[in-house]
Rosetta silent file (secondary structure, phi, psi, omega in degrees, C-alpha in Angstrom):
SEQUENCE: MRRLEYRRARRRAPMRMIAAAFIAVVCAPASFAQDRPASTMEERILEELNLARTRPGRYVEVLRDYRAFIRGDLLERPGEIPVMLREGVRAVDEAIAFLERQKPLAPLSISRGLSLAAADHVRDQGKTGRTGHTGSDRSTMTARAERYGSWRKTIGENIAYGAGSARDVVIQLVVDDGVASRGHRANIFNPGFLVVGLAFGDHPEFRTICVQDFAGGFDDGK
SCORE:     score description
SCORE:     0.000 S_00000001
   1 L     0.000  137.319 -179.495   26.344  -15.371 -108.765 S_00000001
   2 L  -124.214  154.574 -179.121   24.705  -18.662 -107.984 S_00000001
   3 E  -148.045  142.620  176.274   21.410  -20.146 -108.971 S_00000001
   4 E  -116.312  151.726  174.412   19.427  -23.232 -108.085 S_00000001
   5 E  -123.250  131.244  179.266   16.689  -24.942 -110.059 S_00000001
   6 E  -123.645  141.604  173.774   13.879  -26.882 -108.377 S_00000001
   7 E  -145.532 -175.793  178.680   11.155  -29.070 -109.815 S_00000001
   8 E   -94.561  144.454 -179.487    8.873  -31.919 -108.935 S_00000001
   9 E   -89.375  168.477  178.449   10.078  -35.502 -109.030 S_00000001
  10 E  -125.969  145.361  174.921    8.363  -38.451 -110.582 S_00000001
  11 E  -117.818  145.802  177.700    7.752  -41.937 -109.298 S_00000001
  12 E   -99.921  123.420  177.720    7.088  -44.989 -111.391 S_00000001
  13 E  -128.573  159.795 -179.184    4.197  -47.117 -110.188 S_00000001
  14 L   -55.190  120.557  173.451    2.357  -49.920 -111.956 S_00000001
  15 L    70.905   -1.351  178.702    0.294  -48.416 -114.808 S_00000001
  16 E  -155.950  163.547  178.131    0.605  -44.818 -113.624 S_00000001
  17 E  -107.600  137.635 -179.444    2.945  -41.987 -112.700 S_00000001
  18 E  -117.990  130.165 -178.890    2.835  -40.375 -109.248 S_00000001
  19 E   -77.865  142.897  175.499    4.196  -36.882 -108.611 S_00000001
  20 E  -152.578  176.437 -175.979    6.688  -36.291 -105.767 S_00000001
  21 E   -72.145  139.932  174.039    9.421  -33.776 -104.925 S_00000001
  22 E  -157.531  168.811 -172.768   12.497  -33.509 -107.163 S_00000001
  23 E  -142.176  170.490 -179.539   15.302  -31.130 -108.279 S_00000001
  24 E  -132.801  143.015  177.441   17.775  -30.144 -111.033 S_00000001
  25 L  -139.540  131.321 -176.733   21.509  -29.352 -111.259 S_00000001
  26 L  -122.362  145.207  178.030   23.443  -28.545 -114.437 S_00000001
  27 L  -141.116  174.023 -178.405   27.167  -28.501 -115.334 S_00000001
  28 L   -71.254  170.604 -174.683   29.357  -28.297 -118.422 S_00000001
  29 L   -59.428  146.855  177.796   29.910  -31.220 -120.789 S_00000001
  30 L  -131.482  149.084  176.771   31.677  -34.282 -119.508 S_00000001
  31 L  -107.591  149.328 -173.992   33.185  -37.222 -121.360 S_00000001
  32 L  -128.162  117.170  174.362   32.842  -40.793 -120.142 S_00000001
  33 E   -71.050  154.703 -174.905   35.324  -43.585 -120.720 S_00000001
  34 L   -59.979  -36.043 -177.816   33.754  -46.995 -121.183 S_00000001
  35 L  -103.276    7.524 -178.512   35.127  -48.303 -117.886 S_00000001
  36 E  -146.137   94.151 -170.627   34.998  -45.021 -115.961 S_00000001
  37 L   -77.241   -3.659 -179.097   31.670  -43.181 -116.074 S_00000001
  38 L  -135.564  138.682  175.490   32.742  -40.114 -114.076 S_00000001
  39 L   -78.282  177.583 -176.411   35.587  -37.643 -114.410 S_00000001
  40 H   -57.206  -44.277 -179.133   37.527  -36.398 -111.384 S_00000001
  41 H   -62.971  -44.407  178.625   35.122  -33.521 -110.669 S_00000001
  42 H   -64.037  -37.323  177.249   32.094  -35.798 -110.845 S_00000001
  43 H   -62.482  -39.584  178.753   33.832  -38.307 -108.593 S_00000001
  44 H   -66.885  -38.469  177.467   34.443  -35.574 -106.038 S_00000001
  45 H   -65.303  -41.293  176.800   30.813  -34.501 -106.172 S_00000001
  46 H   -60.207  -45.079  178.587   29.733  -38.112 -105.636 S_00000001
  47 H   -59.956  -40.034 -178.385   32.054  -38.380 -102.625 S_00000001
  48 H   -70.350  -41.211  175.203   30.634  -35.140 -101.211 S_00000001
  49 H   -58.768  -43.388 -177.205   27.021  -36.242 -101.728 S_00000001
  50 H   -73.437  -28.352  172.578   27.778  -39.507  -99.972 S_00000001
  51 H   -62.407  -45.926  179.483   29.528  -37.756  -97.101 S_00000001
  52 H   -63.792  -41.935 -177.495   26.342  -35.753  -96.511 S_00000001
  53 H   -71.768  -43.306 -172.975   24.098  -38.828  -96.837 S_00000001
  54 H   -88.976  -21.605 -179.048   26.124  -41.298  -94.800 S_00000001
  55 L  -136.182   65.748 -177.501   27.519  -38.910  -92.169 S_00000001
  56 H   -59.264  -31.356  176.986   25.042  -36.063  -91.696 S_00000001
  57 H   -63.243  -37.327  176.300   26.613  -35.221  -88.321 S_00000001
  58 H   -66.682  -34.768 -179.150   29.934  -34.606  -90.049 S_00000001
  59 H   -72.360  -20.723  171.323   28.188  -32.357  -92.554 S_00000001
  60 H   -58.208  -43.321  179.173   26.929  -30.236  -89.671 S_00000001
  61 H   -63.843  -39.363  177.722   30.579  -29.285  -89.100 S_00000001
  62 H   -59.628  -45.026 -178.577   30.982  -28.465  -92.803 S_00000001
  63 H   -71.133  -32.798  176.549   28.016  -26.085  -92.664 S_00000001
  64 H   -65.609  -38.979  175.602   29.187  -24.454  -89.450 S_00000001
  65 H   -63.240  -42.291  178.151   32.519  -23.674  -91.116 S_00000001
  66 H   -62.717  -42.869 -178.036   30.613  -22.257  -94.118 S_00000001
  67 H   -59.144  -32.567 -176.377   28.355  -20.174  -91.844 S_00000001
  68 L   -62.641  -18.354 -178.613   31.348  -18.405  -90.310 S_00000001
  69 L   -97.842    5.836 -179.543   31.934  -16.572  -93.613 S_00000001
  70 E   -93.445  126.958  176.437   28.412  -15.119  -93.899 S_00000001
  71 E  -123.323  105.526 -175.747   28.001  -11.425  -93.095 S_00000001
  72 L    63.826 -119.255  179.011   24.394  -10.337  -93.387 S_00000001
  73 L  -102.697   16.790 -179.096   23.321  -11.396  -96.877 S_00000001
  74 E  -117.764  137.229  168.563   26.855  -11.869  -98.198 S_00000001
  75 E   -94.820  113.542 -174.899   29.100  -14.926  -98.270 S_00000001
  76 L  -121.044   98.409  178.332   32.594  -13.448  -97.932 S_00000001
  77 L  -107.138  141.454 -176.794   35.430  -15.956  -98.156 S_00000001
  78 L   -55.006  133.223  177.041   39.064  -14.829  -98.366 S_00000001
  79 L    78.422    3.869 -179.037   40.324  -14.496 -101.921 S_00000001
  80 L  -121.559  153.602  174.891   36.865  -14.962 -103.450 S_00000001
  81 L   -68.183  131.628  178.636   34.286  -12.599 -104.904 S_00000001
  82 L   -57.686  145.128 -179.368   31.460  -12.064 -102.348 S_00000001
  83 E  -114.357  127.795  177.756   28.273  -13.968 -103.132 S_00000001
  84 E   -76.908  127.578  176.836   24.839  -12.465 -102.488 S_00000001
  85 L  -105.423  159.066  178.538   22.538  -14.772 -100.516 S_00000001
  86 L   -90.781  -31.574 -174.365   18.778  -14.543 -100.212 S_00000001
  87 L  -119.824   -2.614 -178.408   18.383  -15.710  -96.626 S_00000001
  88 L    61.816 -138.066 -176.290   21.776  -15.215  -95.007 S_00000001
  89 H   -74.838  -14.131 -174.253   22.429  -17.508  -92.039 S_00000001
  90 H   -60.260  -46.082 -179.802   18.766  -18.480  -91.653 S_00000001
  91 H   -66.291  -36.367  178.704   18.847  -21.142  -94.364 S_00000001
  92 H   -65.542  -44.686  179.525   22.175  -22.462  -93.058 S_00000001
  93 H   -62.946  -37.899  177.915   20.839  -22.738  -89.511 S_00000001
  94 H   -65.992  -40.239  178.779   17.771  -24.562  -90.786 S_00000001
  95 H   -65.120  -39.467  177.429   19.975  -26.972  -92.754 S_00000001
  96 H   -62.120  -44.442  178.876   22.103  -27.622  -89.674 S_00000001
  97 H   -62.356  -39.305  177.038   18.983  -28.393  -87.622 S_00000001
  98 H   -61.047  -48.049 -177.711   17.803  -30.739  -90.388 S_00000001
  99 H   -65.160  -32.212  178.700   21.136  -32.582  -90.454 S_00000001
 100 H   -66.776  -24.394  177.647   21.160  -32.954  -86.679 S_00000001
 101 H   -94.236  -18.495 -171.345   17.885  -34.887  -86.999 S_00000001
 102 L   -73.275  132.604  175.365   18.789  -36.780  -90.164 S_00000001
 103 L   -84.794  147.614  177.597   19.609  -40.494  -89.927 S_00000001
 104 L   -58.085  143.902  179.112   22.474  -41.851  -92.065 S_00000001
 105 L  -118.081  164.480  175.598   21.439  -43.181  -95.475 S_00000001
 106 L   -64.734  146.715  177.237   22.998  -45.641  -97.885 S_00000001
 107 L   -68.892  153.292  174.719   25.562  -44.111 -100.265 S_00000001
 108 L   -81.004  143.692  172.685   24.598  -43.386 -103.842 S_00000001
 109 E  -102.188  146.782 -179.778   26.170  -45.442 -106.626 S_00000001
 110 E   -75.174  140.847  175.974   27.164  -43.819 -109.903 S_00000001
 111 L  -114.156  123.928  178.459   25.027  -44.621 -112.958 S_00000001
 112 H   -63.499  -47.724 -177.846   26.626  -44.456 -116.379 S_00000001
 113 H   -61.425  -44.388  178.853   23.317  -44.007 -118.207 S_00000001
 114 H   -67.726  -32.630  176.801   22.119  -41.219 -115.902 S_00000001
 115 H   -65.999  -37.774  176.460   25.542  -39.564 -116.143 S_00000001
 116 H   -66.403  -38.033  176.611   25.223  -39.504 -119.921 S_00000001
 117 H   -64.579  -43.414  177.837   21.760  -37.965 -119.585 S_00000001
 118 H   -62.189  -41.169 -179.810   23.127  -35.322 -117.190 S_00000001
 119 H   -64.499  -35.441  176.197   26.003  -34.614 -119.595 S_00000001
 120 H   -58.322  -43.613 -176.717   23.551  -34.049 -122.453 S_00000001
 121 H   -71.826  -37.676  177.145   21.836  -31.315 -120.458 S_00000001
 122 H   -63.522  -43.983  179.533   25.127  -29.761 -119.367 S_00000001
 123 H   -62.081  -43.002 -179.803   26.366  -29.739 -122.956 S_00000001
 124 H   -61.570  -52.603 -176.264   23.121  -28.172 -124.155 S_00000001
 125 H   -75.345  -23.616  172.476   23.050  -25.377 -121.582 S_00000001
 126 H   -64.325  -29.791  178.116   26.779  -24.846 -121.865 S_00000001
 127 H   -86.366  -42.719 -171.789   26.149  -23.884 -125.499 S_00000001
 128 H   -90.359  -22.884 -176.133   22.834  -22.049 -125.191 S_00000001
 129 L    78.254    6.926  178.894   23.224  -20.357 -121.798 S_00000001
 130 L   -74.165  166.826  173.811   19.739  -21.482 -120.828 S_00000001
 131 L  -130.116  168.785  177.300   18.749  -22.614 -117.347 S_00000001
 132 L   100.537 -178.069 -172.372   16.122  -24.997 -116.011 S_00000001
 133 L   -91.737  -13.066 -177.401   15.152  -28.609 -116.605 S_00000001
 134 L   -94.639  128.646  179.779   13.863  -28.399 -120.190 S_00000001
 135 L   -72.415  164.867  178.302   16.392  -28.843 -122.976 S_00000001
 136 L   -64.332  -20.170  174.655   16.629  -26.572 -126.008 S_00000001
 137 L   -92.513   12.022 -179.449   15.086  -29.498 -127.922 S_00000001
 138 L    70.689   15.487  177.797   12.228  -29.482 -125.360 S_00000001
 139 L   -70.229  143.871  174.734   13.518  -32.699 -123.808 S_00000001
 140 L   -95.785  170.559  176.758   12.534  -33.441 -120.219 S_00000001
 141 H   -58.127  -44.661 -178.350   14.717  -35.058 -117.583 S_00000001
 142 H   -66.594  -37.976  178.745   12.947  -38.394 -118.022 S_00000001
 143 H   -63.588  -41.034  179.109   13.261  -38.248 -121.808 S_00000001
 144 H   -65.488  -41.419  178.691   17.012  -37.651 -121.550 S_00000001
 145 H   -62.919  -40.090 -175.405   17.391  -40.532 -119.091 S_00000001
 146 H   -75.068   -6.369  170.461   15.391  -42.874 -121.306 S_00000001
 147 L   -66.270  -26.533 -169.871   17.807  -42.282 -124.190 S_00000001
 148 L  -116.637    3.034  178.889   20.277  -44.437 -122.269 S_00000001
 149 E   155.194 -154.129 -173.289   18.158  -47.007 -120.477 S_00000001
 150 E  -129.836  126.984  179.376   15.314  -47.507 -118.040 S_00000001
 151 E   -91.099  155.453 -177.601   14.896  -45.959 -114.583 S_00000001
 152 L  -115.214  138.957  168.775   13.289  -47.726 -111.644 S_00000001
 153 L    66.698  -62.527 -174.961   10.693  -46.605 -109.081 S_00000001
 154 E  -151.559  154.412 -177.774   11.457  -42.871 -108.863 S_00000001
 155 E  -146.496  147.582  179.643   13.546  -40.237 -110.618 S_00000001
 156 E  -157.715  166.594 -176.922   14.592  -36.663 -109.875 S_00000001
 157 E  -142.011  136.433  170.705   17.038  -33.958 -110.911 S_00000001
 158 E  -113.363  140.856  174.195   19.041  -31.225 -109.169 S_00000001
 159 E  -131.733  125.253  177.498   20.662  -28.383 -111.078 S_00000001
 160 E  -122.767  140.027  179.893   23.158  -25.965 -109.494 S_00000001
 161 E  -121.312  139.938  169.726   24.856  -23.033 -111.191 S_00000001
 162 L    96.992   -8.118 -178.287   27.934  -21.073 -110.159 S_00000001
 163 L   -78.331  141.456 -175.736   29.680  -23.427 -107.723 S_00000001
 164 L  -102.042   -7.794 -179.326   33.443  -23.758 -108.116 S_00000001
 165 L  -144.478  165.606  178.395   34.137  -26.978 -106.206 S_00000001
 166 H   -59.898  -42.339  179.394   32.444  -30.255 -105.330 S_00000001
 167 H   -63.849  -41.371  178.740   31.917  -29.074 -101.766 S_00000001
 168 H   -62.289  -38.634  177.715   30.399  -25.800 -102.947 S_00000001
 169 H   -58.158  -50.121 -173.948   27.963  -27.719 -105.186 S_00000001
 170 H   -73.274  -39.036  175.452   26.714  -29.873 -102.325 S_00000001
 171 H   -58.663  -45.877 -179.463   26.624  -27.080  -99.725 S_00000001
 172 H   -55.065  -43.254 -175.653   24.579  -24.990 -102.167 S_00000001
 173 H   -79.734  -33.996  178.555   22.015  -27.762 -102.596 S_00000001
 174 H   -71.096  -42.951  178.024   21.857  -28.855  -98.955 S_00000001
 175 H   -68.447  -42.524  177.275   21.389  -25.280  -97.703 S_00000001
 176 L    58.466   43.168  179.723   18.940  -24.541 -100.549 S_00000001
 177 L   -55.278  127.207  177.148   19.083  -20.784  -99.972 S_00000001
 178 L    82.258   -0.557  179.013   16.023  -19.053 -101.407 S_00000001
 179 L  -106.919  104.019 -172.265   14.132  -22.287 -102.212 S_00000001
 180 L   -58.959  -36.060 -176.925   11.099  -22.400  -99.930 S_00000001
 181 L   -78.355  -15.496 -173.634   10.434  -26.104 -100.486 S_00000001
 182 L    53.564   39.882 -174.753   14.087  -27.087  -99.854 S_00000001
 183 H   -67.171  -33.838  178.192   13.541  -29.511 -102.726 S_00000001
 184 H   -64.339  -43.949  177.342   17.220  -29.929 -103.621 S_00000001
 185 H   -60.057  -43.233 -179.648   17.962  -30.970 -100.063 S_00000001
 186 H   -60.711  -37.448  178.231   15.029  -33.371 -100.159 S_00000001
 187 H   -64.327  -46.033 -177.961   16.447  -35.027 -103.269 S_00000001
 188 H   -61.508  -36.755 -176.091   19.866  -35.544 -101.711 S_00000001
 189 L  -104.260   21.863  175.914   18.349  -37.115  -98.596 S_00000001
 190 L   -79.380  115.339 -178.283   15.626  -39.102 -100.342 S_00000001
 191 L   -67.345  -16.237  178.269   16.108  -42.730  -99.190 S_00000001
 192 L   -76.412  -16.714  177.524   14.386  -43.922 -102.360 S_00000001
 193 L   -87.517  122.640 -178.058   17.253  -42.631 -104.497 S_00000001
 194 L  -118.263  -18.383  178.553   20.009  -45.242 -104.753 S_00000001
 195 E  -131.108  158.652 -179.492   21.863  -44.209 -107.930 S_00000001
 196 E  -147.024  146.008  169.947   22.911  -40.884 -109.414 S_00000001
 197 E  -111.624  139.715 -173.508   24.272  -39.544 -112.679 S_00000001
 198 E  -131.695  142.565  171.395   26.560  -36.511 -112.552 S_00000001
 199 E  -148.925  142.463 -178.026   27.950  -33.958 -114.988 S_00000001
 200 E  -138.694  138.874  178.994   29.794  -30.699 -114.350 S_00000001
 201 E  -169.112 -162.705 -176.417   30.978  -28.036 -116.752 S_00000001
 202 E   -88.371  147.732  174.668   31.024  -24.429 -117.928 S_00000001
 203 E  -130.517  132.872 -173.815   28.023  -22.139 -118.257 S_00000001
 204 L   -65.559  -24.992 -179.144   28.247  -18.883 -120.250 S_00000001
 205 L  -102.000  -43.834 -173.698   26.254  -16.816 -117.741 S_00000001
 206 L  -103.216    9.653  175.385   26.765  -18.469 -114.342 S_00000001
 207 E    79.921  -53.691  178.114   30.324  -19.743 -114.928 S_00000001
 208 E  -135.043  162.111  177.461   29.624  -23.371 -113.972 S_00000001
 209 E  -145.542  139.321  178.058   26.756  -25.827 -114.088 S_00000001
 210 E  -133.596  126.262  178.948   26.254  -29.181 -112.354 S_00000001
 211 E  -112.646  132.907  178.010   23.459  -31.638 -113.138 S_00000001
 212 E  -123.985  117.611  177.552   22.535  -34.494 -110.796 S_00000001
 213 E  -109.636  117.838 -176.639   20.034  -37.108 -111.993 S_00000001
 214 E  -105.387  153.506  174.159   18.796  -39.444 -109.246 S_00000001
 215 E  -158.151  164.984  175.333   16.782  -42.661 -109.461 S_00000001
 216 L   -73.790  -17.088  177.166   15.762  -45.711 -107.457 S_00000001
 217 L   175.192  163.866  179.257   17.797  -47.744 -109.956 S_00000001
 218 E  -150.771  129.009  177.568   18.825  -47.627 -113.590 S_00000001
 219 E  -105.345  113.554 -178.977   19.226  -50.306 -116.252 S_00000001
 220 E   -64.675  142.242  176.433   21.530  -49.203 -119.058 S_00000001
 221 L   -76.129  164.523  179.879   20.259  -49.761 -122.569 S_00000001
 222 L   -81.200    0.000    0.000   22.125  -51.927 -125.035 S_00000001
């Protein structure tokens, strides 16, 4: 079973906050070495996000391969438990059409501070089994980010549940099955997002959770 979480993003403007589209993704706890802010799984997710952003035409091929395993409302891949979809091939075809129009974007750089914020949320939901963008301590995405520094211009969050690989995480969010606004996709292809924090881990109900925190920039606190 897979689940996506969508919310509205925030932009920072002089003296006021402006609402814009944004998303959430949650994963299990991750640890961060001082000189290496992402573990292997997070590194793979970053590579996959950047493949989609910098080579959208190549990601069309990825989605066409994925589409071949959809039968009606089921994703049936050999050796895997079938996954129930809400829209079947329709969402995939729409994502392919989007990618065919999409211009390449700059790759995202990893942010240590945002990765720590993402890991906090993954750790929290890995223990509580909750879903969504609000922590069990009622923390918001921006509050978690501001524990570790200061974000610039705009900020957003994607949360995906149930994906077993980096590619599955990104396909899930790019296709955005069942999300009318396609907000997760919009976050990934938002040219205003230049950095990302990532965490991936276990979830007691949905098996896995991946959180992606995006921003226009991030200054780590001391």
